[in-house]
PDB file of C-alpha atoms in Angstrom:
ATOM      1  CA  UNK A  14       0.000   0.000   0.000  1.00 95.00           C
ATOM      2  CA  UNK A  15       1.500   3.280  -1.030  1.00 97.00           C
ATOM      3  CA  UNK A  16       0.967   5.762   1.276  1.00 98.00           C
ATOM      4  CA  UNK A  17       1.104  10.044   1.091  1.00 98.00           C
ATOM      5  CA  UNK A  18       0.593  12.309   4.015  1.00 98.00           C
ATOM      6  CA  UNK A  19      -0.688  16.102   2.738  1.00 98.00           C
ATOM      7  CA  UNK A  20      -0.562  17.955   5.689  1.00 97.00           C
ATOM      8  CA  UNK A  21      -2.905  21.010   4.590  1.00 95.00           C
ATOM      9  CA  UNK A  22      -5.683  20.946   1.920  1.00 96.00           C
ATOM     10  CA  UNK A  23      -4.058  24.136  -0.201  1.00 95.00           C
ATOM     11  CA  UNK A  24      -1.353  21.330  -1.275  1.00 96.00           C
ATOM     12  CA  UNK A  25      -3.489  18.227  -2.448  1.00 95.00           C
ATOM     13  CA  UNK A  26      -4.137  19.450  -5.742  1.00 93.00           C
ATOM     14  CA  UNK A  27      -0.058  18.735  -6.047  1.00 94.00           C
ATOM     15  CA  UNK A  28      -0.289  15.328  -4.336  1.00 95.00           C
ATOM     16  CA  UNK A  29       1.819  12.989  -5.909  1.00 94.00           C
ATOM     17  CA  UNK A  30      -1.003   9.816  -5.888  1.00 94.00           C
ATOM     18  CA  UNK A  31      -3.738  11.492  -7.987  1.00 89.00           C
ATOM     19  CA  UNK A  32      -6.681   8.225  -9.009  1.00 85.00           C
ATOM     20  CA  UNK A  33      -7.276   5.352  -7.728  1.00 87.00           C
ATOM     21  CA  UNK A  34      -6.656   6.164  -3.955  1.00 91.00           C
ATOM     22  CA  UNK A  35      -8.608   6.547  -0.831  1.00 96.00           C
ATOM     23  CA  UNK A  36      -8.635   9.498   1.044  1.00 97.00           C
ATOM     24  CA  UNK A  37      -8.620  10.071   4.819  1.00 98.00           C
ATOM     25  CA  UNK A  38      -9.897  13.720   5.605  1.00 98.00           C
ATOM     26  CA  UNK A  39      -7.910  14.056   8.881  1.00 98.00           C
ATOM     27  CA  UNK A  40      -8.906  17.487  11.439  1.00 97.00           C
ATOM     28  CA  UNK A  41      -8.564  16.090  14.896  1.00 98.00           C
ATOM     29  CA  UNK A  42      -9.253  19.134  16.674  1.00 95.00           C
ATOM     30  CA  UNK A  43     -12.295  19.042  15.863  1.00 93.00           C
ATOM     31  CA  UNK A  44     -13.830  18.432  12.958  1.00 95.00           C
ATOM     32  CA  UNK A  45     -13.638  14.617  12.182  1.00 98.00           C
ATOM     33  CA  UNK A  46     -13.811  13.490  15.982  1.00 98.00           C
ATOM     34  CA  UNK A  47     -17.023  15.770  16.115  1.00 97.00           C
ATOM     35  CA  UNK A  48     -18.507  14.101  12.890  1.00 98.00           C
ATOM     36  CA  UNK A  49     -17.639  10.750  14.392  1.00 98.00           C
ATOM     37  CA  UNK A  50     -19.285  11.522  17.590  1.00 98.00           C
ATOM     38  CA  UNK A  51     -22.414  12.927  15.942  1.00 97.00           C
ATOM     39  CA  UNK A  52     -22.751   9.448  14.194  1.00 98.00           C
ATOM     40  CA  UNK A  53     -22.451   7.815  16.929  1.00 97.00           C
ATOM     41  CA  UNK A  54     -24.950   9.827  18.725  1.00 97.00           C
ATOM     42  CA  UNK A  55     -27.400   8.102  15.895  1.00 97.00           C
ATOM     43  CA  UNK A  56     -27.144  11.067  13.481  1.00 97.00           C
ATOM     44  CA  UNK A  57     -28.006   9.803   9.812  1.00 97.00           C
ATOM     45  CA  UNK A  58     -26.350  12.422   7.721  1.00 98.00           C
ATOM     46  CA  UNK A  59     -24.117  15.031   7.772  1.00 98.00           C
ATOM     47  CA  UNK A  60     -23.630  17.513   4.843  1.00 97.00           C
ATOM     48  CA  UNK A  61     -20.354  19.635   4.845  1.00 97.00           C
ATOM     49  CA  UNK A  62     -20.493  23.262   3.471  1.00 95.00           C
ATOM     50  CA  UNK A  63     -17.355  25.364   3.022  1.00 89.00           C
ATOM     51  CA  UNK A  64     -19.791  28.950   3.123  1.00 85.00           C
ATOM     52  CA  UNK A  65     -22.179  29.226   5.767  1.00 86.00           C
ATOM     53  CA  UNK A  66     -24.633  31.125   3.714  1.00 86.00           C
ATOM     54  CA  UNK A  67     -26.607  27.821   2.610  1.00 89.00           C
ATOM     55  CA  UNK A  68     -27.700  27.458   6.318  1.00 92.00           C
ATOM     56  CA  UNK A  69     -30.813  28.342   6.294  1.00 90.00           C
ATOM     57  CA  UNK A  70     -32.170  26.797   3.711  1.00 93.00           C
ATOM     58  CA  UNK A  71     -30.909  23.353   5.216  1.00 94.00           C
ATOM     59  CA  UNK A  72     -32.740  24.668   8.160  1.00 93.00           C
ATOM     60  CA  UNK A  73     -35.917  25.403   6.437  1.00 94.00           C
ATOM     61  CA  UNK A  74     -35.224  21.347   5.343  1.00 95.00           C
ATOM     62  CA  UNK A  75     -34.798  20.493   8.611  1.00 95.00           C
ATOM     63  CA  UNK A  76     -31.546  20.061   8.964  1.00 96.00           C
ATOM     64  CA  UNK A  77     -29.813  20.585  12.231  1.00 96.00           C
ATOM     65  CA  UNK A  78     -27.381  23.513  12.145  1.00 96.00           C
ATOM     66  CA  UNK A  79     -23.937  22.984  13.185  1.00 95.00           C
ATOM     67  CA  UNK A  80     -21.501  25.374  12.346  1.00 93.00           C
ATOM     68  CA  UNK A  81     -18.239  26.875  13.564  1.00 91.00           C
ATOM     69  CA  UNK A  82     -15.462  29.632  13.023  1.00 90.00           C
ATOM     70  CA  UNK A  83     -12.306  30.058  14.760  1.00 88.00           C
ATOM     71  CA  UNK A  84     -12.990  27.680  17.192  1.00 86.00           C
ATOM     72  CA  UNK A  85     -16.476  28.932  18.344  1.00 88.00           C
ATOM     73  CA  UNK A  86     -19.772  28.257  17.703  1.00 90.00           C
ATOM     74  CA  UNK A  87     -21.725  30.091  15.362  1.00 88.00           C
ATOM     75  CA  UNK A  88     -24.646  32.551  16.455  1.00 87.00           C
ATOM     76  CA  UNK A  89     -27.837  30.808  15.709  1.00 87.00           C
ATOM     77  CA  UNK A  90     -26.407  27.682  15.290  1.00 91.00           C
ATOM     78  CA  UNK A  91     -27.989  24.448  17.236  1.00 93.00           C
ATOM     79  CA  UNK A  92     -24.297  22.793  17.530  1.00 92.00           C
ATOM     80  CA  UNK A  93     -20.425  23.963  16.923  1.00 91.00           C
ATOM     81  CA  UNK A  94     -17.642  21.574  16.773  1.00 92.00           C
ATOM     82  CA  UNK A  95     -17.623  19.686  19.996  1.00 95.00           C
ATOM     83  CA  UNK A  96     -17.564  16.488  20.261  1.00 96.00           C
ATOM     84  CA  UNK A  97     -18.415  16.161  23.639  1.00 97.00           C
ATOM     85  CA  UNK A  98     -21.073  17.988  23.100  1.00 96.00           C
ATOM     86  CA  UNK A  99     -22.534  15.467  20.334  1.00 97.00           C
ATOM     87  CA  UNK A 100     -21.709  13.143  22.623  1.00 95.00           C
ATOM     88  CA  UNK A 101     -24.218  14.290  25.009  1.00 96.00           C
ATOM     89  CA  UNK A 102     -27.342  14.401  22.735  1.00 96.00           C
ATOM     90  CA  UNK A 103     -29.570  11.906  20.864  1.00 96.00           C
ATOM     91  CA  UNK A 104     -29.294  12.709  17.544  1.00 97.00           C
ATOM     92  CA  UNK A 105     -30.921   9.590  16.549  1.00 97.00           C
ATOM     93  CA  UNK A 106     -32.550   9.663  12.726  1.00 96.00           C
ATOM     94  CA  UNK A 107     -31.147  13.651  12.522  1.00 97.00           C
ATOM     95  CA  UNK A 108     -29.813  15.309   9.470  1.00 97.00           C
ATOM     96  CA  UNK A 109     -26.885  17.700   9.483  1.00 97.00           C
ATOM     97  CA  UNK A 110     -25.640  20.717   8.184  1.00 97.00           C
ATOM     98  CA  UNK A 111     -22.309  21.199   9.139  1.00 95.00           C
ATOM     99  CA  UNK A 112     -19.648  24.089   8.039  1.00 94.00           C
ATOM    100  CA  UNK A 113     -16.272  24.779   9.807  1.00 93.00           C
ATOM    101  CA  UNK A 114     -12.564  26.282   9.624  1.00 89.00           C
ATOM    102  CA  UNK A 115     -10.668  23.954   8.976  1.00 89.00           C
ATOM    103  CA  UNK A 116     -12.643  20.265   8.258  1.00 92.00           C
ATOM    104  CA  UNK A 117     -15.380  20.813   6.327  1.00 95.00           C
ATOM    105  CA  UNK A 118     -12.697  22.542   4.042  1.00 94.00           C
ATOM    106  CA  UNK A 119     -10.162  19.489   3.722  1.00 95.00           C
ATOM    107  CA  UNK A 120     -13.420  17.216   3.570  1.00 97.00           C
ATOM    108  CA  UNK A 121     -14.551  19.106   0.166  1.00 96.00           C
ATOM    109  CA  UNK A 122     -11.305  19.465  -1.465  1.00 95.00           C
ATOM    110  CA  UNK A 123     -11.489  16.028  -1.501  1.00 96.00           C
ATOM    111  CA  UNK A 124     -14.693  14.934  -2.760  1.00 95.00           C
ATOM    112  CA  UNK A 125     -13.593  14.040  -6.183  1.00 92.00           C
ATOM    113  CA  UNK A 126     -11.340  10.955  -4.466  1.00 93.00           C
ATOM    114  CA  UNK A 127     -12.448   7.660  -5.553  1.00 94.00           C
ATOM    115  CA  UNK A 128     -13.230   6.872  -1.986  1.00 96.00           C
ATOM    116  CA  UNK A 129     -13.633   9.178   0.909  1.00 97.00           C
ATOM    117  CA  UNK A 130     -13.225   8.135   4.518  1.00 98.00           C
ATOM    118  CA  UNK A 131     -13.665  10.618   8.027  1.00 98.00           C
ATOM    119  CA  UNK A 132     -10.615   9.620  10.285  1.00 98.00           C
ATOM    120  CA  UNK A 133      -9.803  10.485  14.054  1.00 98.00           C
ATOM    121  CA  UNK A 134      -8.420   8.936  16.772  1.00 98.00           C
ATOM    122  CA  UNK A 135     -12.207   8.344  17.768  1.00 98.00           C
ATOM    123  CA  UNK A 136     -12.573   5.380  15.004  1.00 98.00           C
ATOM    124  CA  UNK A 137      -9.105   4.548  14.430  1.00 98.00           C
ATOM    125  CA  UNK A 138      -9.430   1.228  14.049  1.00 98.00           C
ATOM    126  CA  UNK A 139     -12.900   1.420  13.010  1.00 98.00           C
ATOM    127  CA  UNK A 140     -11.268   3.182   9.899  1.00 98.00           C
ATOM    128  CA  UNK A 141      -7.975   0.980   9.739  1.00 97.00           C
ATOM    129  CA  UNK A 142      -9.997  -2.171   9.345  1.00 97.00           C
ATOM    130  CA  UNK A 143     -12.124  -0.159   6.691  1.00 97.00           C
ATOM    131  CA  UNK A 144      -8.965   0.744   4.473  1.00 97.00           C
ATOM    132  CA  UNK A 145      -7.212  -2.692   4.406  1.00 96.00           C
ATOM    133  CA  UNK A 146     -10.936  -5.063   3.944  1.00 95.00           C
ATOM    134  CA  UNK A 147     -11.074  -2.660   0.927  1.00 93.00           C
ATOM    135  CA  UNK A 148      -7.947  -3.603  -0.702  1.00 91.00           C
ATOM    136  CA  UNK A 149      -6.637  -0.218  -0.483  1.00 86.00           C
ATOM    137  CA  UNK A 150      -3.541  -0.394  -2.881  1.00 91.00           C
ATOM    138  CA  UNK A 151      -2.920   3.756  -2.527  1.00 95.00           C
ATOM    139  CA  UNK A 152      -3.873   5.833   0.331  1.00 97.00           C
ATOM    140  CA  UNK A 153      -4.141   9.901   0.723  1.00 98.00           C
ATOM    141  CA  UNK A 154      -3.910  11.208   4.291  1.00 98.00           C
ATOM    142  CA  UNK A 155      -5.204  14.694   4.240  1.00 98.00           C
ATOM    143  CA  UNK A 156      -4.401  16.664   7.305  1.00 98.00           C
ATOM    144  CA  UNK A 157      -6.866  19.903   7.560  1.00 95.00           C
ATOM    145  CA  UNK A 158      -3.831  21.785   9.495  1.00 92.00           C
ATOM    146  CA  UNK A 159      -5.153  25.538  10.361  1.00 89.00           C
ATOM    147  CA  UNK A 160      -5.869  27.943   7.723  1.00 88.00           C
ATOM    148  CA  UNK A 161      -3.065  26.457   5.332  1.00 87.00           C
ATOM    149  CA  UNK A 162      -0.333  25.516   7.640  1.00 92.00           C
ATOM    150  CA  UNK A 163      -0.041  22.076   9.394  1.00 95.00           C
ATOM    151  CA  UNK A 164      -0.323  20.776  12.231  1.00 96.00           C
ATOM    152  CA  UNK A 165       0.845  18.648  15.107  1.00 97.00           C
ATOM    153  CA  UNK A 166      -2.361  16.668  15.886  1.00 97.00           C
ATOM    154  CA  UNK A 167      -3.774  16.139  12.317  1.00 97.00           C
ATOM    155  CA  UNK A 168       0.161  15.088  11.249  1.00 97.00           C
ATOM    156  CA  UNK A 169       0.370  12.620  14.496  1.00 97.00           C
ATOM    157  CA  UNK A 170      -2.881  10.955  13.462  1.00 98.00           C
ATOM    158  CA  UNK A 171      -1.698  10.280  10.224  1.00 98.00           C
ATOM    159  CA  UNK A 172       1.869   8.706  11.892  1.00 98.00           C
ATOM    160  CA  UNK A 173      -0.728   6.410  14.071  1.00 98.00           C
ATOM    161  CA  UNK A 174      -3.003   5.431  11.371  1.00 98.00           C
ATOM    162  CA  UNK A 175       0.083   3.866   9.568  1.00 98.00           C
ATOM    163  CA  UNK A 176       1.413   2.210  12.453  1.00 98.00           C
ATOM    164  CA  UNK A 177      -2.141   0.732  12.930  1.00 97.00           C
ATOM    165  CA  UNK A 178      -2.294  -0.810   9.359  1.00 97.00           C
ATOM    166  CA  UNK A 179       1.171  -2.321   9.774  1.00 97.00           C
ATOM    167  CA  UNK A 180      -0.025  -3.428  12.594  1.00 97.00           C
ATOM    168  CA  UNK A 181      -2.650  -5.107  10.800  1.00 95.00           C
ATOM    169  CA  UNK A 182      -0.123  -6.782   8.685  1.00 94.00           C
ATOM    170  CA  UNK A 183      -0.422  -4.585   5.465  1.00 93.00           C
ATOM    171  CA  UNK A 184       2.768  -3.690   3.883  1.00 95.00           C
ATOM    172  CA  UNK A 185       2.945   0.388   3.417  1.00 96.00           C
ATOM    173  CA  UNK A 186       5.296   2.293   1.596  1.00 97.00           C
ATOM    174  CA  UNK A 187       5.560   5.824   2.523  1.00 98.00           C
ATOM    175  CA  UNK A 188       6.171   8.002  -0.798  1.00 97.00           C
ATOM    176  CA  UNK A 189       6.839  11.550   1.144  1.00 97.00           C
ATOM    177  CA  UNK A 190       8.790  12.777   3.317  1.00 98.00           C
ATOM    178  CA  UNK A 191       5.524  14.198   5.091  1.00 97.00           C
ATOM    179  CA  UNK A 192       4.310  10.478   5.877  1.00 98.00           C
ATOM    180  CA  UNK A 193       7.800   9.211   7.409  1.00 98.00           C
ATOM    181  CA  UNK A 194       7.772  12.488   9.664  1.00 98.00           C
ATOM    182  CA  UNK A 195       4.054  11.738  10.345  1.00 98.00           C
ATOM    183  CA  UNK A 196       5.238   8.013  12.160  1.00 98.00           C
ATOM    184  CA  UNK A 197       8.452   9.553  13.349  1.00 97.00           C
ATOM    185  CA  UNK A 198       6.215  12.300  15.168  1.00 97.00           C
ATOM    186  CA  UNK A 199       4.080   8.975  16.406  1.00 98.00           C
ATOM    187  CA  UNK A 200       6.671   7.072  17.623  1.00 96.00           C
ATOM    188  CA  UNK A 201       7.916   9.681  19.480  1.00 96.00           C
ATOM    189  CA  UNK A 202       4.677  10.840  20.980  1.00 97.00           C
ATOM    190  CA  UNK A 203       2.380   7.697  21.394  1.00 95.00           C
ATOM    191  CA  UNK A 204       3.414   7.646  25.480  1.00 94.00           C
ATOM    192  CA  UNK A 205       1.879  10.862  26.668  1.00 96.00           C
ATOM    193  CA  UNK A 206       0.151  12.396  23.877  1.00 96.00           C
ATOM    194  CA  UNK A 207      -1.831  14.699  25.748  1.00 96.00           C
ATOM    195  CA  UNK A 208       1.316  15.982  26.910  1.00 95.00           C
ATOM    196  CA  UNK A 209       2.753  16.325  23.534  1.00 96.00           C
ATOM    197  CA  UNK A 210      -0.175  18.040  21.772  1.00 95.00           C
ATOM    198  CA  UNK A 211       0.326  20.742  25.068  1.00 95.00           C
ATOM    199  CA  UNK A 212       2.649  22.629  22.796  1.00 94.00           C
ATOM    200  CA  UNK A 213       0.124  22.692  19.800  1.00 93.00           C
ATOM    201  CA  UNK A 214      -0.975  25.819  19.087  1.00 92.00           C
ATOM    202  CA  UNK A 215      -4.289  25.026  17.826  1.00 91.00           C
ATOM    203  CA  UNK A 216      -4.308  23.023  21.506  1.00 93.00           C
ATOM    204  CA  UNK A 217      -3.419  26.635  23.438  1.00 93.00           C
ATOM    205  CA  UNK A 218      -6.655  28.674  21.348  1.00 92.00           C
ATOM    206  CA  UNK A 219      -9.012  26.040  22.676  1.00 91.00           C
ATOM    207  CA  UNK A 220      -7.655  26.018  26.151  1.00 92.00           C
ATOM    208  CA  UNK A 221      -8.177  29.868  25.566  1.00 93.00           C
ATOM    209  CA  UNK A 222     -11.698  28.712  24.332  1.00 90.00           C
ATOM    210  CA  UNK A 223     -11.701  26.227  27.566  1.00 94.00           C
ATOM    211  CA  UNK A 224     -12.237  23.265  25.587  1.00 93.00           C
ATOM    212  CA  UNK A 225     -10.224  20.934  27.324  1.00 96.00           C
ATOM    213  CA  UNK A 226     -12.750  18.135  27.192  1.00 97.00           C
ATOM    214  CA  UNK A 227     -12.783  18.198  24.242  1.00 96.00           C
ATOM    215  CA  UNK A 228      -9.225  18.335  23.586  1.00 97.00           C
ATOM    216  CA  UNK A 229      -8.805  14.871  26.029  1.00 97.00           C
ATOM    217  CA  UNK A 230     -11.511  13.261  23.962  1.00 98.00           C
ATOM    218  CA  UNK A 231     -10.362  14.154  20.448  1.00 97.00           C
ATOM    219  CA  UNK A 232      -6.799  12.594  21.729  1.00 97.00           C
ATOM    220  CA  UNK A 233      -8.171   9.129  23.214  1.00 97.00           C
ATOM    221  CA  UNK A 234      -8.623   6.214  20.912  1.00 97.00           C
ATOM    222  CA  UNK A 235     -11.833   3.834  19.743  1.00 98.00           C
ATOM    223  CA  UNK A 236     -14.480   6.061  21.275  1.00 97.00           C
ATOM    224  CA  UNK A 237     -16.406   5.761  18.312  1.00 97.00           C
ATOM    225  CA  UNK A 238     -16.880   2.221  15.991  1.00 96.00           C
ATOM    226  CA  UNK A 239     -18.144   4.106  12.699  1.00 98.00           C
ATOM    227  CA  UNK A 240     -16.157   4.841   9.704  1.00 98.00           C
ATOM    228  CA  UNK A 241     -18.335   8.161   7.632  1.00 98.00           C
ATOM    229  CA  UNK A 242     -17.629   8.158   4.269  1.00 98.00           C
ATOM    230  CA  UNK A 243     -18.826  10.784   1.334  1.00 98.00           C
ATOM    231  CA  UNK A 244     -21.594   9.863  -0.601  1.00 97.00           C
ATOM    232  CA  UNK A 245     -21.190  11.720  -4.097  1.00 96.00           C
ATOM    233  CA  UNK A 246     -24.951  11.599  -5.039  1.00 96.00           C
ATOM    234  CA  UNK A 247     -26.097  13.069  -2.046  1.00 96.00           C
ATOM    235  CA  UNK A 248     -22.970  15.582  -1.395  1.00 96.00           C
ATOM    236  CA  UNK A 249     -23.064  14.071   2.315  1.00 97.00           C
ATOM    237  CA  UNK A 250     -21.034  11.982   4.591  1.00 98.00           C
ATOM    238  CA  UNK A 251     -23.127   8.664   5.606  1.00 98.00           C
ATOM    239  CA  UNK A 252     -21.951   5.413   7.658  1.00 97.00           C
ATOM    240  CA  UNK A 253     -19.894   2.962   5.360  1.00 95.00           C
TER     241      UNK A 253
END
């Protein structure tokens, strides 16, 4: 399995593996672990917009709103970004709409990918055993970063992801440089990564935001046993 780590969505129109590849749309803080926890609060869909101006019609659809910018919660919106907070409701048969900084971005730069998967620590394995009982011979790890630049969660997910599928016995070639930093970083951090996302800086605005919940949860693994995936017909993510 040839894999490629892009570690912002402004650089994966210059990816290197461009058909025939799964992606992994990768924003840990909080995007994908909130998407992961709204499924597993029983949500049904969740559609990703990049402007928030379609809101209200999804509202007049009856769509719950959920929406987020720079790390807050949007005014009139039922839900931001927080997973804990999804965690909390029953969202059982509900419909999404869903717009934020940094994920929704990386999750619709992507939609063109032949396959594409939500990943987080939440459904790491969830997702790992997804990838390899798919035959995955190429693999796209897109890291949402923060407004262009990278950053150390999103690039430490990808570095455990690919430890998990070696674990699982598939044999992974890393292609960039990005990748073998990415299980470097992992390798380094696995022991106390709480501790080693303290220095993050996207970690330091939520603690400004006090979101430290959510920061714990984002970071701890198998939470959630769902793997979303983009459905192209419907422009949504749905369960796999």
């Amino acid at each position: 399995m040839q894999i490629e780590l892009v570690t912002s969505p402004t650089l994966y129109d210059t990816r290197m593996l461009l058909s025939n590849h799964i992606t992994i749309a990768i924003d840990i803080l909080r995007a994908t672990s909130a998407i992961c926890a709204a499924f597993s609060a029983g949500a049904s869909e969740i559609v990703p917009l990049n402007s928030t101006e379609m809101l209200d019609d999804f509202a007049r659809r009856g769509y719950i709103i959920a929406a987020e910018r720079n790390g807050s919660k949007l005014k009139g919106a039922a839900c931001g970004n927080s997973p804990t907070e999804y965690m909390s409701l029953d969202l059982t048969a509900q419909r999404l709409a869903y717009s934020t900084t940094n994920g929704t971005v990386s999750i619709l730069r992507a939609k063109d990918s032949d396959l594409l998967l939500v990943g987080a620590f939440a459904n790491i394995t969830s997702l790992s055993e997804a990838i390899v009982n798919k035959g995955c011979e190429s693999l796209v790890l897109l890291c949402s970063g923060w407004k262009g630049d990278p950053s150390i969660e999103d690039t430490l997910f990808g570095g455990a992801l690919i430890q998990h599928l070696k674990d699982l016995g598939s044999k992974v070639k890393l292609i960039n440089d990005s990748a073998l930093i990415a299980l470097d970083l992992w390798n380094l951090a696995s022991f106390d990564l709480y501790g080693y996302c303290s220095k993050a800086t996207h970690v330091h605005r939520l603690l400004s935001l006090r979101c430290d919940d959510d920061i714990r949860w984002s970071l701890q693994q198998d939470t959630c046993q769902v793997v979303p995936v983009y459905d192209p017909n419907t422009q949504s993510l749905k369960l796999l």
